[in-house]
Amino acid sequence: LLAGFTHKVEKIDVGIIQAQTRILGPEVARQTQEKTSPSYGQELAKQPLDMEANEKDMEQFYRNGLILSENLFNRVEKNEPLDYGAISLLVEQLIERLKTGDYNLIKLANNVTTENYLYSHILNVTVLAIIIGLGLDYDRKKMIDLATGAFLHDIGLIRLKDIILKPHKLELSEYEQVKKHPIYSKELLQEARYISDAVRDIALYHH
């Protein structure tokens, strides 16, 4: 019987298959039979390639998120309206990717430099907020509000760009100004179209 387990499916006779089913149960027996098939080895060989392709896809997706983050601040700085369509699409895609349990995004969240800190920060906070929301079993509306609020929570820092981009430690007076950025975020979102009150509250109360 044990020798039969090591044979390929085409060489296992009906008696051994029936014995597997009686001893292991139908589901485990089926899995055992699948793992002895030639196609199973082929699938295993494909896995490293699939993982590498998935990681590259996720890296590109993350870079696109950083570009959108930078674009968000640039538009606000120029007093242009938020590109809510692009923000909404990013949020939806983030939620769907994290729903599947693909947490490569968390690994990418560690790749933060001083040059991209502000843009990567809001993207990384959004990723972590979605994971928390999924853990709390939020419904779709709550998830979208949570993720959108996370993505927009630091938008008020654009009013303090000259301060936050300084390479040295902030003076006390500068730090006091930075502490006001949640208020600035709420003000900038106050008149924005398609933004819910929940998103505005996240921006105001995130500290």
PDB file of N, CA and C in Angstrom, residues 7 10 14 22 27 31 43 46 54 60 64 72 101 108-109 112 115 118-119 123 128-129 135-136 141-142 155 173 193:
ATOM      1  N   HIS A   7       3.874   5.725  -6.547  1.00  0.00           N
ATOM      2  CA  HIS A   7       3.690   5.530  -7.983  1.00  0.00           C
ATOM      3  C   HIS A   7       2.978   6.722  -8.596  1.00  0.00           C
ATOM      4  N   GLU A  10      -0.930   7.076 -13.234  1.00  0.00           N
ATOM      5  CA  GLU A  10      -1.238   6.116 -14.284  1.00  0.00           C
ATOM      6  C   GLU A  10      -0.789   4.698 -13.920  1.00  0.00           C
ATOM      7  N   VAL A  14      -6.674   0.224  -9.360  1.00  0.00           N
ATOM      8  CA  VAL A  14      -7.927   0.604  -8.716  1.00  0.00           C
ATOM      9  C   VAL A  14      -7.934   0.207  -7.246  1.00  0.00           C
ATOM     10  N   ARG A  22     -10.299   4.704   1.582  1.00  0.00           N
ATOM     11  CA  ARG A  22     -10.802   4.171   2.860  1.00  0.00           C
ATOM     12  C   ARG A  22      -9.953   4.654   4.026  1.00  0.00           C
ATOM     13  N   GLU A  27     -11.088  13.226   0.347  1.00  0.00           N
ATOM     14  CA  GLU A  27     -10.411  14.470  -0.028  1.00  0.00           C
ATOM     15  C   GLU A  27      -8.892  14.308   0.029  1.00  0.00           C
ATOM     16  N   GLN A  31      -6.047  14.406  -3.023  1.00  0.00           N
ATOM     17  CA  GLN A  31      -4.865  15.258  -3.025  1.00  0.00           C
ATOM     18  C   GLN A  31      -3.593  14.429  -3.201  1.00  0.00           C
ATOM     19  N   GLU A  43       3.526  21.763 -12.314  1.00  0.00           N
ATOM     20  CA  GLU A  43       2.986  22.940 -11.619  1.00  0.00           C
ATOM     21  C   GLU A  43       3.977  23.472 -10.597  1.00  0.00           C
ATOM     22  N   LYS A  46       6.581  25.545 -12.145  1.00  0.00           N
ATOM     23  CA  LYS A  46       6.104  26.865 -12.576  1.00  0.00           C
ATOM     24  C   LYS A  46       6.041  27.865 -11.428  1.00  0.00           C
ATOM     25  N   ASN A  54       4.661  37.732 -10.168  1.00  0.00           N
ATOM     26  CA  ASN A  54       3.762  38.423  -9.261  1.00  0.00           C
ATOM     27  C   ASN A  54       4.485  39.540  -8.516  1.00  0.00           C
ATOM     28  N   GLN A  60       5.612  47.149  -9.798  1.00  0.00           N
ATOM     29  CA  GLN A  60       5.130  48.158 -10.735  1.00  0.00           C
ATOM     30  C   GLN A  60       3.876  48.834 -10.207  1.00  0.00           C
ATOM     31  N   ASN A  64       3.438  52.810  -9.349  1.00  0.00           N
ATOM     32  CA  ASN A  64       2.321  53.617  -9.855  1.00  0.00           C
ATOM     33  C   ASN A  64       1.613  54.336  -8.709  1.00  0.00           C
ATOM     34  N   LEU A  72      -0.787  63.758  -6.387  1.00  0.00           N
ATOM     35  CA  LEU A  72      -1.766  64.317  -5.454  1.00  0.00           C
ATOM     36  C   LEU A  72      -1.241  65.608  -4.843  1.00  0.00           C
ATOM     37  N   GLY A 101      -5.008  38.137  -0.042  1.00  0.00           N
ATOM     38  CA  GLY A 101      -3.926  37.684   0.817  1.00  0.00           C
ATOM     39  C   GLY A 101      -2.553  37.908   0.223  1.00  0.00           C
ATOM     40  N   LEU A 108       7.166  45.782   0.235  1.00  0.00           N
ATOM     41  CA  LEU A 108       7.551  46.994  -0.486  1.00  0.00           C
ATOM     42  C   LEU A 108       7.465  48.219   0.407  1.00  0.00           C
ATOM     43  N   ALA A 109       6.592  48.160   1.410  1.00  0.00           N
ATOM     44  CA  ALA A 109       6.421  49.306   2.303  1.00  0.00           C
ATOM     45  C   ALA A 109       7.685  49.605   3.102  1.00  0.00           C
ATOM     46  N   VAL A 112      11.659  52.570   1.962  1.00  0.00           N
ATOM     47  CA  VAL A 112      11.406  54.001   2.104  1.00  0.00           C
ATOM     48  C   VAL A 112      12.731  54.744   2.139  1.00  0.00           C
ATOM     49  N   GLU A 115      14.049  60.618   0.042  1.00  0.00           N
ATOM     50  CA  GLU A 115      13.545  61.306  -1.153  1.00  0.00           C
ATOM     51  C   GLU A 115      12.055  61.047  -1.375  1.00  0.00           C
ATOM     52  N   LEU A 118       7.556  61.129   1.964  1.00  0.00           N
ATOM     53  CA  LEU A 118       6.196  61.663   2.085  1.00  0.00           C
ATOM     54  C   LEU A 118       5.223  60.882   1.211  1.00  0.00           C
ATOM     55  N   TYR A 119       5.621  60.595  -0.018  1.00  0.00           N
ATOM     56  CA  TYR A 119       4.733  59.893  -0.949  1.00  0.00           C
ATOM     57  C   TYR A 119       4.547  58.428  -0.551  1.00  0.00           C
ATOM     58  N   LEU A 123       1.024  56.101   1.024  1.00  0.00           N
ATOM     59  CA  LEU A 123       0.680  54.830   0.379  1.00  0.00           C
ATOM     60  C   LEU A 123       0.779  53.679   1.376  1.00  0.00           C
ATOM     61  N   LEU A 128      -1.677  49.554   5.259  1.00  0.00           N
ATOM     62  CA  LEU A 128      -1.869  49.049   6.620  1.00  0.00           C
ATOM     63  C   LEU A 128      -3.301  49.281   7.102  1.00  0.00           C
ATOM     64  N   ALA A 129      -3.887  50.405   6.727  1.00  0.00           N
ATOM     65  CA  ALA A 129      -5.271  50.688   7.113  1.00  0.00           C
ATOM     66  C   ALA A 129      -6.223  49.658   6.503  1.00  0.00           C
ATOM     67  N   GLY A 135      -9.316  42.947   8.687  1.00  0.00           N
ATOM     68  CA  GLY A 135      -9.332  42.177   9.922  1.00  0.00           C
ATOM     69  C   GLY A 135     -10.571  42.456  10.756  1.00  0.00           C
ATOM     70  N   LEU A 136     -11.096  43.672  10.642  1.00  0.00           N
ATOM     71  CA  LEU A 136     -12.307  44.048  11.375  1.00  0.00           C
ATOM     72  C   LEU A 136     -13.574  43.740  10.585  1.00  0.00           C
ATOM     73  N   LYS A 141     -18.321  50.031   1.923  1.00  0.00           N
ATOM     74  CA  LYS A 141     -18.316  51.479   2.110  1.00  0.00           C
ATOM     75  C   LYS A 141     -17.308  51.896   3.168  1.00  0.00           C
ATOM     76  N   LYS A 142     -17.290  51.176   4.287  1.00  0.00           N
ATOM     77  CA  LYS A 142     -16.340  51.501   5.343  1.00  0.00           C
ATOM     78  C   LYS A 142     -14.904  51.331   4.863  1.00  0.00           C
ATOM     79  N   ILE A 155      -2.587  65.253   3.458  1.00  0.00           N
ATOM     80  CA  ILE A 155      -2.587  66.203   2.348  1.00  0.00           C
ATOM     81  C   ILE A 155      -2.281  67.634   2.809  1.00  0.00           C
ATOM     82  N   SER A 173       9.353  76.095  16.804  1.00  0.00           N
ATOM     83  CA  SER A 173       8.289  76.840  16.127  1.00  0.00           C
ATOM     84  C   SER A 173       7.828  76.115  14.869  1.00  0.00           C
ATOM     85  N   ARG A 193     -14.978  67.551  -4.069  1.00  0.00           N
ATOM     86  CA  ARG A 193     -16.123  66.761  -4.511  1.00  0.00           C
ATOM     87  C   ARG A 193     -15.882  65.279  -4.247  1.00  0.00           C
TER      88      ARG A 193
END
